[in-house]
Tab-separated table of C-alpha atoms in Angstrom:
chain	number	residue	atom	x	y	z
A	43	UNK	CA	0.000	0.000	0.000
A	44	UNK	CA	1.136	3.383	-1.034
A	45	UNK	CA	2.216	5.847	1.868
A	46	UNK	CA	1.531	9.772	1.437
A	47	UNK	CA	2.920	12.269	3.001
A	48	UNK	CA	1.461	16.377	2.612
A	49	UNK	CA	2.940	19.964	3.292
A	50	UNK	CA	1.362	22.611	3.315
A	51	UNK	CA	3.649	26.262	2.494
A	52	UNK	CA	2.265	29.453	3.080
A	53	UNK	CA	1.914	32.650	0.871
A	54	UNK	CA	5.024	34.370	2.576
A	55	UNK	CA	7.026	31.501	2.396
A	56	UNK	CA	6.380	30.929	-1.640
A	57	UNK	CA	6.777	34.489	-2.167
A	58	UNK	CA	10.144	34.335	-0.412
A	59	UNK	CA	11.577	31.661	-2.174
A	60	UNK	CA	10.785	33.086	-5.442
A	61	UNK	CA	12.426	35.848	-4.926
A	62	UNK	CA	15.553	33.370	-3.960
A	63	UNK	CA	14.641	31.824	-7.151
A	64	UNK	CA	15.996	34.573	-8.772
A	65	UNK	CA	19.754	33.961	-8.594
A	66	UNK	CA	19.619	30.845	-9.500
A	67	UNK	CA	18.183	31.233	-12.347
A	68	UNK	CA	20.268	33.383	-13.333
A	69	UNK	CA	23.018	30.805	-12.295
A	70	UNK	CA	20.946	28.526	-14.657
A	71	UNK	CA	20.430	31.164	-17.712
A	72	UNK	CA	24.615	31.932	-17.070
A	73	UNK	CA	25.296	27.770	-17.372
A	74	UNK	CA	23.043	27.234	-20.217
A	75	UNK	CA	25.109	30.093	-22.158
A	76	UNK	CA	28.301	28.778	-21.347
A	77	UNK	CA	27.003	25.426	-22.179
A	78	UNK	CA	26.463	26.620	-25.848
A	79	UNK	CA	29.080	28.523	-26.860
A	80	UNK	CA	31.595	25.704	-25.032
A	81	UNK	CA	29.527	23.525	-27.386
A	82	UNK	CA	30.014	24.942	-30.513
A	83	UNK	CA	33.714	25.197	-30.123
A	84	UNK	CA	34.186	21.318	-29.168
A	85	UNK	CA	32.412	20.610	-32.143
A	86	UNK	CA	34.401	22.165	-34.441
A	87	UNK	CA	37.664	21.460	-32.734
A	88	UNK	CA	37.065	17.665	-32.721
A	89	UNK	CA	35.735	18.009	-36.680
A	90	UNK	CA	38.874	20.041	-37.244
A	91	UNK	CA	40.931	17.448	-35.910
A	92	UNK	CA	38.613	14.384	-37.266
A	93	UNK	CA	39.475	16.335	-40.612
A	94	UNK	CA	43.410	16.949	-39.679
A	95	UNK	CA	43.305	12.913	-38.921
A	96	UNK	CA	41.805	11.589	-41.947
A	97	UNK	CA	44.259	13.161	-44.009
A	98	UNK	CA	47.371	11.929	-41.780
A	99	UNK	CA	47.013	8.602	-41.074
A	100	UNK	CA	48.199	5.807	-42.477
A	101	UNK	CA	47.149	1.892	-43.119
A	102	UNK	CA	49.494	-0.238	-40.844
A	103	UNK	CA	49.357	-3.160	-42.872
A	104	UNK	CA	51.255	-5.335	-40.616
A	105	UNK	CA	51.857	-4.914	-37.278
A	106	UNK	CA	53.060	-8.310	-36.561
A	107	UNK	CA	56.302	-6.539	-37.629
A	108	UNK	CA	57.877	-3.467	-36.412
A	109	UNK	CA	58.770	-0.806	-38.697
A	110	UNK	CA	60.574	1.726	-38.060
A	111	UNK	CA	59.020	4.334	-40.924
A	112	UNK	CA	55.955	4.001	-38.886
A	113	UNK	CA	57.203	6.277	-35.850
A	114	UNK	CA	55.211	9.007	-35.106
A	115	UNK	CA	53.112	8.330	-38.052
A	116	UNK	CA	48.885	8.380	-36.926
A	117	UNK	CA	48.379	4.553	-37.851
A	118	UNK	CA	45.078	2.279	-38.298
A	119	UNK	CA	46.040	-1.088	-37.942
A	120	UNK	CA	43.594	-4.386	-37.523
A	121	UNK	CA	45.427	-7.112	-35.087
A	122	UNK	CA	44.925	-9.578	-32.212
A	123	UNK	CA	45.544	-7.955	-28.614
A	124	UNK	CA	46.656	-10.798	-26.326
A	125	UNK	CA	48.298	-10.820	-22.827
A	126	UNK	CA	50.494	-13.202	-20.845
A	127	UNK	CA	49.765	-11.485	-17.499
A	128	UNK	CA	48.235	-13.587	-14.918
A	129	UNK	CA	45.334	-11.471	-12.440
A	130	UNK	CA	44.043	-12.068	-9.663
A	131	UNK	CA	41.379	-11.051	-7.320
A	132	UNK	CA	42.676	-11.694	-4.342
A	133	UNK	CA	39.968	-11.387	-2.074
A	134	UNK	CA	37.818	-15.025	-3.261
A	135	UNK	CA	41.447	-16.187	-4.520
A	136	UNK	CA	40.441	-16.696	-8.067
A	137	UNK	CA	42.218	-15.155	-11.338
A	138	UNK	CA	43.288	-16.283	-15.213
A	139	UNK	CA	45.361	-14.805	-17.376
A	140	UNK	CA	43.047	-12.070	-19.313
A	141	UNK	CA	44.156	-8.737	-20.500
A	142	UNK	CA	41.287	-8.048	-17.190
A	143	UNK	CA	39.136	-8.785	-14.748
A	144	UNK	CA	35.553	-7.540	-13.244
A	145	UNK	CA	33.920	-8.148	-10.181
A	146	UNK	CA	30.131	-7.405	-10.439
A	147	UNK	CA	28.278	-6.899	-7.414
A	148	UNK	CA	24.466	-6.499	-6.788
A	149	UNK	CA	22.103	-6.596	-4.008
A	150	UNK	CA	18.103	-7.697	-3.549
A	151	UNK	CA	17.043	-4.303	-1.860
A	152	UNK	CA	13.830	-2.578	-0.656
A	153	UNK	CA	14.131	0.650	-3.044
A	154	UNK	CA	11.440	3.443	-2.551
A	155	UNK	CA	10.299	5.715	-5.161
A	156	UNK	CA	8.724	8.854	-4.928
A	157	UNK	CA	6.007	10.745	-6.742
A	158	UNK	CA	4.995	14.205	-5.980
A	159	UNK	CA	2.111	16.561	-6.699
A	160	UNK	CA	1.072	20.005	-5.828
A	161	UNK	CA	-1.660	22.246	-5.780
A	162	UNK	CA	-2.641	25.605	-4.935
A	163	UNK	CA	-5.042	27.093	-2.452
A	164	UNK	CA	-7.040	30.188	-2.521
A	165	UNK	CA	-4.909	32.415	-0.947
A	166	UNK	CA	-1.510	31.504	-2.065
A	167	UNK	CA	-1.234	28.273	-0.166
A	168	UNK	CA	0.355	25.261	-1.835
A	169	UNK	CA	-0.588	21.338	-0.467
A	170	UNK	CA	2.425	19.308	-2.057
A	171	UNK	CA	1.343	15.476	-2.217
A	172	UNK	CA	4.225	13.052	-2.059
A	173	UNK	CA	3.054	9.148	-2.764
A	174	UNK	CA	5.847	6.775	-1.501
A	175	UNK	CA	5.834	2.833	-3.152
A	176	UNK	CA	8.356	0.368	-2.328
A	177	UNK	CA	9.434	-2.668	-4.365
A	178	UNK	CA	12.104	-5.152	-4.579
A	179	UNK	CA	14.888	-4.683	-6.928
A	180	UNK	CA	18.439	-5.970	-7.645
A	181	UNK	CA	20.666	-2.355	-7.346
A	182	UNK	CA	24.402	-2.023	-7.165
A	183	UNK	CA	25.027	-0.881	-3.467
A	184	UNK	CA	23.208	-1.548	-0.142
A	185	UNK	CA	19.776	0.674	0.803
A	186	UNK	CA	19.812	2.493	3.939
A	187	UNK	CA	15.998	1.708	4.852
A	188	UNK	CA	16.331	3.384	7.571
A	189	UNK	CA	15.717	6.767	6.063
A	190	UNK	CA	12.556	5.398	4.197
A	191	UNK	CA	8.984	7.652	4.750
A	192	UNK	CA	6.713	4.829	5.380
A	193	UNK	CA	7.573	3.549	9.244
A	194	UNK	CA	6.360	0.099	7.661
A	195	UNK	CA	9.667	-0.364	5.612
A	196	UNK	CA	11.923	1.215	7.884
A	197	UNK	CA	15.299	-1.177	8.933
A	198	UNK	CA	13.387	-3.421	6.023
A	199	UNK	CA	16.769	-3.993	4.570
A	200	UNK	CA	19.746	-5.974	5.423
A	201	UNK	CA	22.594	-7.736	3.507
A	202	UNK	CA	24.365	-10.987	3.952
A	203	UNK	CA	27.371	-9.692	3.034
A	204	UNK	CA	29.493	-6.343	1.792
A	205	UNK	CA	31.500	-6.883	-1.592
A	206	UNK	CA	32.896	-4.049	-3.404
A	207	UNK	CA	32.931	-4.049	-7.097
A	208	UNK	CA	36.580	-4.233	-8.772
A	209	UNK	CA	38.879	-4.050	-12.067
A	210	UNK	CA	41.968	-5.187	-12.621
A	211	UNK	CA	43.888	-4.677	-15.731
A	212	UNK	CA	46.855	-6.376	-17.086
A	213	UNK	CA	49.880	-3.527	-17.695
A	214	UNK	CA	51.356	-5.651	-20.816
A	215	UNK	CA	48.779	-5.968	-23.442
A	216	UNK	CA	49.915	-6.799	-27.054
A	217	UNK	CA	48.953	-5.568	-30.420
A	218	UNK	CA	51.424	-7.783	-33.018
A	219	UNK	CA	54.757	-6.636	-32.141
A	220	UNK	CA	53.151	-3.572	-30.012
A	221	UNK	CA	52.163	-2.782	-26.466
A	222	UNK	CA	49.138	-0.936	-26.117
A	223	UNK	CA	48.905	1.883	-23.847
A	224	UNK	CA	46.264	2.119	-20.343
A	225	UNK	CA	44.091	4.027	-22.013
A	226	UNK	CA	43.762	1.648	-25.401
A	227	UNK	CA	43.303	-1.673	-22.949
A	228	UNK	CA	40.570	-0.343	-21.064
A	229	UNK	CA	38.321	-0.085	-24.240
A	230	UNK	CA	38.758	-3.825	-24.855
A	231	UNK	CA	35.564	-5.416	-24.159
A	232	UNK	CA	35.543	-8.762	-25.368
A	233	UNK	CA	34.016	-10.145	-22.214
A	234	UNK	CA	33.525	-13.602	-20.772
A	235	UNK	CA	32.456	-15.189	-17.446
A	236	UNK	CA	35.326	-16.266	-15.352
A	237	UNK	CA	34.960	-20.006	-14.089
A	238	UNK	CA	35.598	-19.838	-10.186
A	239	UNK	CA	37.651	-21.808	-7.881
A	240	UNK	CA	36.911	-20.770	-4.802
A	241	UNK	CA	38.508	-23.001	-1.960
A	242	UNK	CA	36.052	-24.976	0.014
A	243	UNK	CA	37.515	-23.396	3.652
A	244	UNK	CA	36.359	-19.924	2.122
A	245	UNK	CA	33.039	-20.953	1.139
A	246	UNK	CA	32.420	-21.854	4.295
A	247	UNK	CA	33.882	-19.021	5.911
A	248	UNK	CA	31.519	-17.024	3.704
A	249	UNK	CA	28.266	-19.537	4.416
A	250	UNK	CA	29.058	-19.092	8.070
A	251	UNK	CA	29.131	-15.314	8.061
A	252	UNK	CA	26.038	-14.942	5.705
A	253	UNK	CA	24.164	-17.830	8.146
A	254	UNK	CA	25.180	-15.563	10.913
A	255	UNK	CA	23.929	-12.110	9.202
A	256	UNK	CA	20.875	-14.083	7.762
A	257	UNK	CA	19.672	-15.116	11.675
A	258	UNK	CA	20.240	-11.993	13.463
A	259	UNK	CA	17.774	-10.477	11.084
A	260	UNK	CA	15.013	-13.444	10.225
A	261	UNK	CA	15.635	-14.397	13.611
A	262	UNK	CA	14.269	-18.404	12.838
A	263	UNK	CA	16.373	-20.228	10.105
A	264	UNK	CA	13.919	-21.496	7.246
A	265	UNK	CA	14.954	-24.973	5.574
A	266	UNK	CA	15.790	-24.182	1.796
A	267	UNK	CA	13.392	-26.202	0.867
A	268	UNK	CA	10.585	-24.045	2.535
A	269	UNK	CA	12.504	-21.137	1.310
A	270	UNK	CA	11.778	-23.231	-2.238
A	271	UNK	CA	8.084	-23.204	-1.488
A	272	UNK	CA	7.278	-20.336	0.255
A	273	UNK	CA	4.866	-18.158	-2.178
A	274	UNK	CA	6.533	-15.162	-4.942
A	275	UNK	CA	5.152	-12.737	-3.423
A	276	UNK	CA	3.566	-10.344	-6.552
A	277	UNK	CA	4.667	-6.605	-7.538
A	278	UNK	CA	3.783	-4.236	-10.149
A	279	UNK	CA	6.892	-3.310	-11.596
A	280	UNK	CA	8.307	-0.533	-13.367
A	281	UNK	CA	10.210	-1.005	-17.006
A	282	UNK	CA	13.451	-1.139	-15.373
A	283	UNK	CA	12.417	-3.071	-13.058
A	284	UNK	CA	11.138	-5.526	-15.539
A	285	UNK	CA	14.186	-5.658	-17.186
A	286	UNK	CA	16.463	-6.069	-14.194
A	287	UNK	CA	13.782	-9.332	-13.420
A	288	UNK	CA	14.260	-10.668	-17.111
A	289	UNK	CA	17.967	-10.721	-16.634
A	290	UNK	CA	17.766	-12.297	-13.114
A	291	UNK	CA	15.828	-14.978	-14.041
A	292	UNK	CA	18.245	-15.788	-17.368
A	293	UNK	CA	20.969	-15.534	-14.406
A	294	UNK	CA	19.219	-17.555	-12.565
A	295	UNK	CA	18.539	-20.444	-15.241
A	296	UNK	CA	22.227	-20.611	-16.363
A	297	UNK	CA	22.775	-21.165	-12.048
A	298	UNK	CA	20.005	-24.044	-12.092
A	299	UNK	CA	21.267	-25.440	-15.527
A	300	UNK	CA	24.917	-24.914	-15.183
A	301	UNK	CA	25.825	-28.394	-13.342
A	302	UNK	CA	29.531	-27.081	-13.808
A	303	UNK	CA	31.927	-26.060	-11.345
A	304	UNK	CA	29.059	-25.805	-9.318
A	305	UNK	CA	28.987	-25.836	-5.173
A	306	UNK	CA	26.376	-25.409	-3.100
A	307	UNK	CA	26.057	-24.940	0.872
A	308	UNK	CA	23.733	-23.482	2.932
A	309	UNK	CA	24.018	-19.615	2.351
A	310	UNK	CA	26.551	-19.427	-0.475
A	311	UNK	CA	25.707	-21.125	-4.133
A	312	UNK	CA	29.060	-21.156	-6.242
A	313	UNK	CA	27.914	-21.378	-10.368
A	314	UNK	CA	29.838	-20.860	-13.365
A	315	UNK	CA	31.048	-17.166	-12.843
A	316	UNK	CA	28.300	-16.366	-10.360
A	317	UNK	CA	28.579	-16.533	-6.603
A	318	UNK	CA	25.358	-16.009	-5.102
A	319	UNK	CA	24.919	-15.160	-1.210
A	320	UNK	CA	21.407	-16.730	-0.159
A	321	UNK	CA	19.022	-19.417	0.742
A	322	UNK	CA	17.637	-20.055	-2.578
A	323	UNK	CA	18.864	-18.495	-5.878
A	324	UNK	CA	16.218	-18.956	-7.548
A	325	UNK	CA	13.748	-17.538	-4.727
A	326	UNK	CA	15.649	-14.083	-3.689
A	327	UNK	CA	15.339	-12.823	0.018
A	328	UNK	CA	16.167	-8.994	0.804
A	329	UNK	CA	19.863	-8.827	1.751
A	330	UNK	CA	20.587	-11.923	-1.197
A	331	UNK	CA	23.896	-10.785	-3.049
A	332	UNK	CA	24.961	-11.791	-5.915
A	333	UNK	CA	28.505	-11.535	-7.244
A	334	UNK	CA	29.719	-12.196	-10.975
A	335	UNK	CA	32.966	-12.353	-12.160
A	336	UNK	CA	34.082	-11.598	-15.937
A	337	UNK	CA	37.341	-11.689	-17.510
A	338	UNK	CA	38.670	-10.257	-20.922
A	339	UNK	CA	39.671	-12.065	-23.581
A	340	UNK	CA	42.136	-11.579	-26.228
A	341	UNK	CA	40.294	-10.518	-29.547
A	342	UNK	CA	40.940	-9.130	-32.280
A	343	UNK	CA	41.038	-4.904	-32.560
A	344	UNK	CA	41.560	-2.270	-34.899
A	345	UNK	CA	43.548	0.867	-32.841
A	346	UNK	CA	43.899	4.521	-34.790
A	347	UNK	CA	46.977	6.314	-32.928
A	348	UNK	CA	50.255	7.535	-32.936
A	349	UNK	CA	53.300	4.723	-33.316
A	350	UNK	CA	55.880	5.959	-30.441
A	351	UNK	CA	58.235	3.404	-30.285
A	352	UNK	CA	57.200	0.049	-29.112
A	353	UNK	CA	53.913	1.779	-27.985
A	354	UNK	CA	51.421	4.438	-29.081
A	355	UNK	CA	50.056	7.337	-28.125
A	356	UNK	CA	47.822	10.143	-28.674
A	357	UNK	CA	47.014	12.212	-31.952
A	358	UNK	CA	47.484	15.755	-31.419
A	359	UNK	CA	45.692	17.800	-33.844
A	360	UNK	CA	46.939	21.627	-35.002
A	361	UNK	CA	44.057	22.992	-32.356
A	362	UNK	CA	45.304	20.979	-29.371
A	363	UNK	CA	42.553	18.572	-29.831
A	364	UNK	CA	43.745	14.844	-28.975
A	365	UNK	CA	42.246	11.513	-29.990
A	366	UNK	CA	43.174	7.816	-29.870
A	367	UNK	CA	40.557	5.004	-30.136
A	368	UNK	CA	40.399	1.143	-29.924
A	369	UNK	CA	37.362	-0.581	-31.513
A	370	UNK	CA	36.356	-4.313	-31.919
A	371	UNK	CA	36.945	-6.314	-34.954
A	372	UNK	CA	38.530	-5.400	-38.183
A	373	UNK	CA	37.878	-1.937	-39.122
A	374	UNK	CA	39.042	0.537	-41.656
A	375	UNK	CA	40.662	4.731	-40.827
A	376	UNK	CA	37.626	5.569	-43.101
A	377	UNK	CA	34.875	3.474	-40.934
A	378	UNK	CA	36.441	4.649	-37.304
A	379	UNK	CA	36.654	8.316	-38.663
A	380	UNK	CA	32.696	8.781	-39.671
A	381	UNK	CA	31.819	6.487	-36.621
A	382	UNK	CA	33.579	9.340	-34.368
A	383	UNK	CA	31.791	12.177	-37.385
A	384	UNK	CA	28.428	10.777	-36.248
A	385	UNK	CA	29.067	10.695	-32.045
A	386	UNK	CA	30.564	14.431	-33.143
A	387	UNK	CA	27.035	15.048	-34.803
A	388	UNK	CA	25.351	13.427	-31.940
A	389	UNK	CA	26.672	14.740	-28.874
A	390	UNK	CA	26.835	18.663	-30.612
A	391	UNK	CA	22.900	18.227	-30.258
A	392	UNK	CA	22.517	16.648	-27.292
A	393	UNK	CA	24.051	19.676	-25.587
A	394	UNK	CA	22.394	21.857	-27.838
A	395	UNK	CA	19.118	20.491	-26.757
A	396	UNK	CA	20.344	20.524	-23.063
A	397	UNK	CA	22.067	24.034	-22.988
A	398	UNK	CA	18.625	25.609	-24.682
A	399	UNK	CA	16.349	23.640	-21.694
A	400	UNK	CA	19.037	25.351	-19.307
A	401	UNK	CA	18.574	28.760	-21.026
A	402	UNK	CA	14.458	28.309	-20.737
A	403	UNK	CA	14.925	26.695	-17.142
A	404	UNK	CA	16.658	29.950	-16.383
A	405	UNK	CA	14.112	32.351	-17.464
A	406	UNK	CA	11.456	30.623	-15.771
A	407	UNK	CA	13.389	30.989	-12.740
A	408	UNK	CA	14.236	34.236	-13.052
A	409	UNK	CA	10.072	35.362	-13.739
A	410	UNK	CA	8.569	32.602	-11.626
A	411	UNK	CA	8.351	35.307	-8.566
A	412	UNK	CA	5.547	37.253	-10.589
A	413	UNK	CA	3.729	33.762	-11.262
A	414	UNK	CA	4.003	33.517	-7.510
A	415	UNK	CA	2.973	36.973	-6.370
A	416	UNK	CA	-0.650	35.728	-8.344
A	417	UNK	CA	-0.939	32.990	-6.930
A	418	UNK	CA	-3.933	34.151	-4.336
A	419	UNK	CA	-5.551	33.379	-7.341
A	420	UNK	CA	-4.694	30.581	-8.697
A	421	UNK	CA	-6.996	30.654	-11.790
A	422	UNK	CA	-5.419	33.654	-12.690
A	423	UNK	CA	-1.763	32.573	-12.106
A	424	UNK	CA	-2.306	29.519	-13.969
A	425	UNK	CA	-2.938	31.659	-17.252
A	426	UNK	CA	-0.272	33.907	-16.657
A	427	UNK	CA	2.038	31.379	-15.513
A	428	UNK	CA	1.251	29.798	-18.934
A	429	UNK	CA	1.867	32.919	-20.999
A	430	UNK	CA	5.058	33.336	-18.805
A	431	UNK	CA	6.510	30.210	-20.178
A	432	UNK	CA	5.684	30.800	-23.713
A	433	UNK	CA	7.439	33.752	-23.317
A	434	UNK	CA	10.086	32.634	-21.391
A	435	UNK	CA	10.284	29.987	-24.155
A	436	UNK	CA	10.595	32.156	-27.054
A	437	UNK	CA	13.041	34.467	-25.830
A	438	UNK	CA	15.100	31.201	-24.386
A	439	UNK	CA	15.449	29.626	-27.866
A	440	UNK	CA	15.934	33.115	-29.792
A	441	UNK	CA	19.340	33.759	-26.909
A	442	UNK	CA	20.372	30.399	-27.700
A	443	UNK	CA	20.292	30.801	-31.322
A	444	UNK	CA	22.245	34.200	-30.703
A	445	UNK	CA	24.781	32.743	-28.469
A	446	UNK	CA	24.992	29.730	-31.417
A	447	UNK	CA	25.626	32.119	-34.284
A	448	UNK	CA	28.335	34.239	-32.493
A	449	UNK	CA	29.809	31.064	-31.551
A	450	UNK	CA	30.069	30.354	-35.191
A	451	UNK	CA	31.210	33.399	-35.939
A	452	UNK	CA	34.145	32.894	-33.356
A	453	UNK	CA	35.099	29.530	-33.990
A	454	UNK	CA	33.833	29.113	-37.529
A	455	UNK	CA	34.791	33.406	-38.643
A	456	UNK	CA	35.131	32.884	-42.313
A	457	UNK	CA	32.109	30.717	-42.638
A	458	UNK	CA	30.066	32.634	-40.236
A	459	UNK	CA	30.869	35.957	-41.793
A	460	UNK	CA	29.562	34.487	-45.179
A	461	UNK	CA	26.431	33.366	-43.319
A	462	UNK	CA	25.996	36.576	-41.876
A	463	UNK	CA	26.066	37.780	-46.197
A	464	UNK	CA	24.036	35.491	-47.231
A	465	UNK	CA	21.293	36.678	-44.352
A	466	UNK	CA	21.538	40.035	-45.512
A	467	UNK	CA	21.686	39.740	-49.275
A	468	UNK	CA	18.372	37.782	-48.503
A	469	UNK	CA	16.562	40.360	-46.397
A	470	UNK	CA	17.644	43.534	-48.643
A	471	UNK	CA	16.122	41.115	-51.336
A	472	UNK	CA	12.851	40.481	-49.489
A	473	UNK	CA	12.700	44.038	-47.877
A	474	UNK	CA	13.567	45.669	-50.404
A	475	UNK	CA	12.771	44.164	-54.117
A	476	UNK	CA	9.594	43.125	-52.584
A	477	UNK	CA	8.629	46.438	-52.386
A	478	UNK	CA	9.171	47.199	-55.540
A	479	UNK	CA	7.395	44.396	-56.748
A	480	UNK	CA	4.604	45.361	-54.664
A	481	UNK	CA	4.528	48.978	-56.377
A	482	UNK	CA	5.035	47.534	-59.811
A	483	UNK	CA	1.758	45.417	-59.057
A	484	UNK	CA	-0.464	48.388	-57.380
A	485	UNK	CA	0.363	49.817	-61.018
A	486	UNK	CA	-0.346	47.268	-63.348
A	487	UNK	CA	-3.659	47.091	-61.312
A	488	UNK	CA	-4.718	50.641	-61.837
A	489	UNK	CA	-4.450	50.565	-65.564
């Protein structure tokens, strides 16, 4: 059952923090600007240097084999990246040797969500409504119930045990007779589940502690096989939370199929790559845990950067602009260079779209206190709060439009100045042959 909660805030109070409203929204309208113009100019530095590093680099057509003509030559080269570095994670004493390793960690959690609505009073009074559900979800870090509005699910939540997530990479990755650099490896992402071998006298050190956690909050120890029986208990769920149940219960079929390197005792369930803290997998508790470990494979990649030495590094454009880039699979300079064209394209709007909401979010900020002031009526603020953010709006999108086209005009001069032409030549056209079109037509008429 849903728990509410209500405040009521007074006239005085509103009024006051509208007028507090002011600066910052003007904060906001100041961030949104910024945002823009800083926009504009890392879109055409990174196209400037997308453009700078199509026409530099070069097709390293083998790079099983060191050559020496390559140094300090921007190279895109297709090979296999491979490793001989053993890892480790020390802390369940299992490892391989992968070019890295990844430690998942995620806990069955009481997670409240909030949804709030508000409505004004004759007089200037305003009743907010906040509606507080609670469902069970997999998330990546314990829930402090304790803080939770509904006195029902307070201290709901426990865990069986504390894991923190981790990543290890290797330091000596190969590409042919290269060594890729930090920054290359760590795009590698030719994942696979890392088979445990976790010593028996850990698991049941960990079954132990998780028994003991389990008890001192569910008091009486259920038999897994009432834990198997006892009813699912029903919950409407949200998209997310839909998907996060999809993939638990493919997680949880590849635990009940996987006969594999499989261990089970009391608390702790050891399958495949997954270690699972709990009665019954396949029947979570709040405060189960679940644990899975990945490790990267070698595979083949196609890196664009600079050959220095046995290594690479960085391409440094004219502008200052740097770029270096791994990708999976065989790919041509052409194919990486209009992949990184079209996240260019994408991202320029993105923050267009975001700096422009900023600029509006501003505004309203900034003019909400006269909104406010009305509302005694709240009929009457309603329509002018309306025509306040039409307004607010329309003069948002025309600044942002400004700030774009002086940013061109910065960053872009030559081009923008020709724009700027172009705009005129068009008006004078439209202002002023139209006229006399318009005259030539009155007279034609009168004859």
């Amino acid at each position: 059952m849903a728990y509410q909660e209500q405040q009521t805030t007074g006239y005085g109070i509103r009024v006051g923090k509208s007028f507090k409203a002011i600066g910052s929204g003007f904060l906001l309208f100041c961030i949104g600007t910024a945002l823009l113009w800083w926009n504009e100019g890392r879109t055409v530095k990174t196209a400037k240097m997308l453009e700078e590093a199509g026409g530099a680099y070069v097709e390293m057509e083998n790079p099983n084999k060191k050559d020496a003509s390559l140094d300090g030559e921007l190279i895109c080269g297709t090979a296999m990246a491979t490793t001989e570095d053993s890892l480790s994670d020390s802390q369940f004493g299992v490892g391989a040797k992968a070019i890295a390793l990844h430690r998942k960690v995620e806990y069955y959690q009481w997670v409240e969500q909030s949804d709030e609505k508000t409505e004004d009073k004759l007089g200037g009074k305003e009743v907010t409504t906040t509606t507080y559900t609670y469902s069970k979800e997999w998330v990546s870090s314990p829930v402090e119930s304790a803080e939770f509005k509904d006195p029902a699910y307070q201290n709901k939540n426990m865990v069986l045990t504390t894991v923190e997530g981790y990543d290890k990479y290797a330091e000596n990755v190969k590409f042919g007779a290269y060594k890729l650099n930090e920054s290359l490896i760590h795009l590698i992402s030719s994942r696979e589940g890392l088979d445990l071998a976790i010593s028996e006298d850990l698991l049941k050190e960990l079954d132990k502690s998780a028994q003991t956690a389990y008890e001192r909050f569910y008091g009486v120890k259920k038999s897994a096989q009432q834990a198997e029986q006892q009813p699912t208990e029903t919950a409407v769920l949200s998209d997310s939370a839909k998907a996060v149940a999809d993939s638990l219960k493919a997680v949880n079929d590849s635990i009940i199929k996987n006969a594999q390197n499989k261990k089970d005792l009391e608390y702790v369930h050891q399958a495949g790559n997954v270690l699972y803290f709990g009665r019954v997998p396949g029947s979570p508790e709040v405060g189960d845990v679940r644990v899975t470990f990945e490790k990267v494979v070698p595979a083949k990649v196609t890196v664009m950067a600079v050959v220095d030495g046995e290594t690479f590094k960085a391409f440094k454009a004219k502008n200052g602009k740097r770029f270096q880039t791994l990708v999976m699979g065989k790919k041509t300079g052409d194919e990486i260079l209009e992949a990184e064209e079209d996240a260019n394209g994408f991202w320029k709007w993105v923050w267009r779209i975001v700096g422009v909401l900023l600029v509006i979010g501003g505004l309203n900020g900034i003019l909400g206190f006269i909104e406010t002031i009305l509302k005694v009526v709240p009929f009457i603020a309603g329509i002018f709060g309306w025509g306040v953010g039409v307004v607010c709006t329309i003069v948002g999108i025309v600044w942002s439009l400004i700030v774009i086209a002086v940013a061109w005009l910065f960053y872009r001069p030559v081009l923008g100045i020709a724009l700027l032409a172009i705009s005129a030549f068009l008006i004078w056209v439209f202002a002023f042959k139209g006229k006399e079109k318009l005259k030539e037509l009155a007279a034609n008429s009168k004859k």
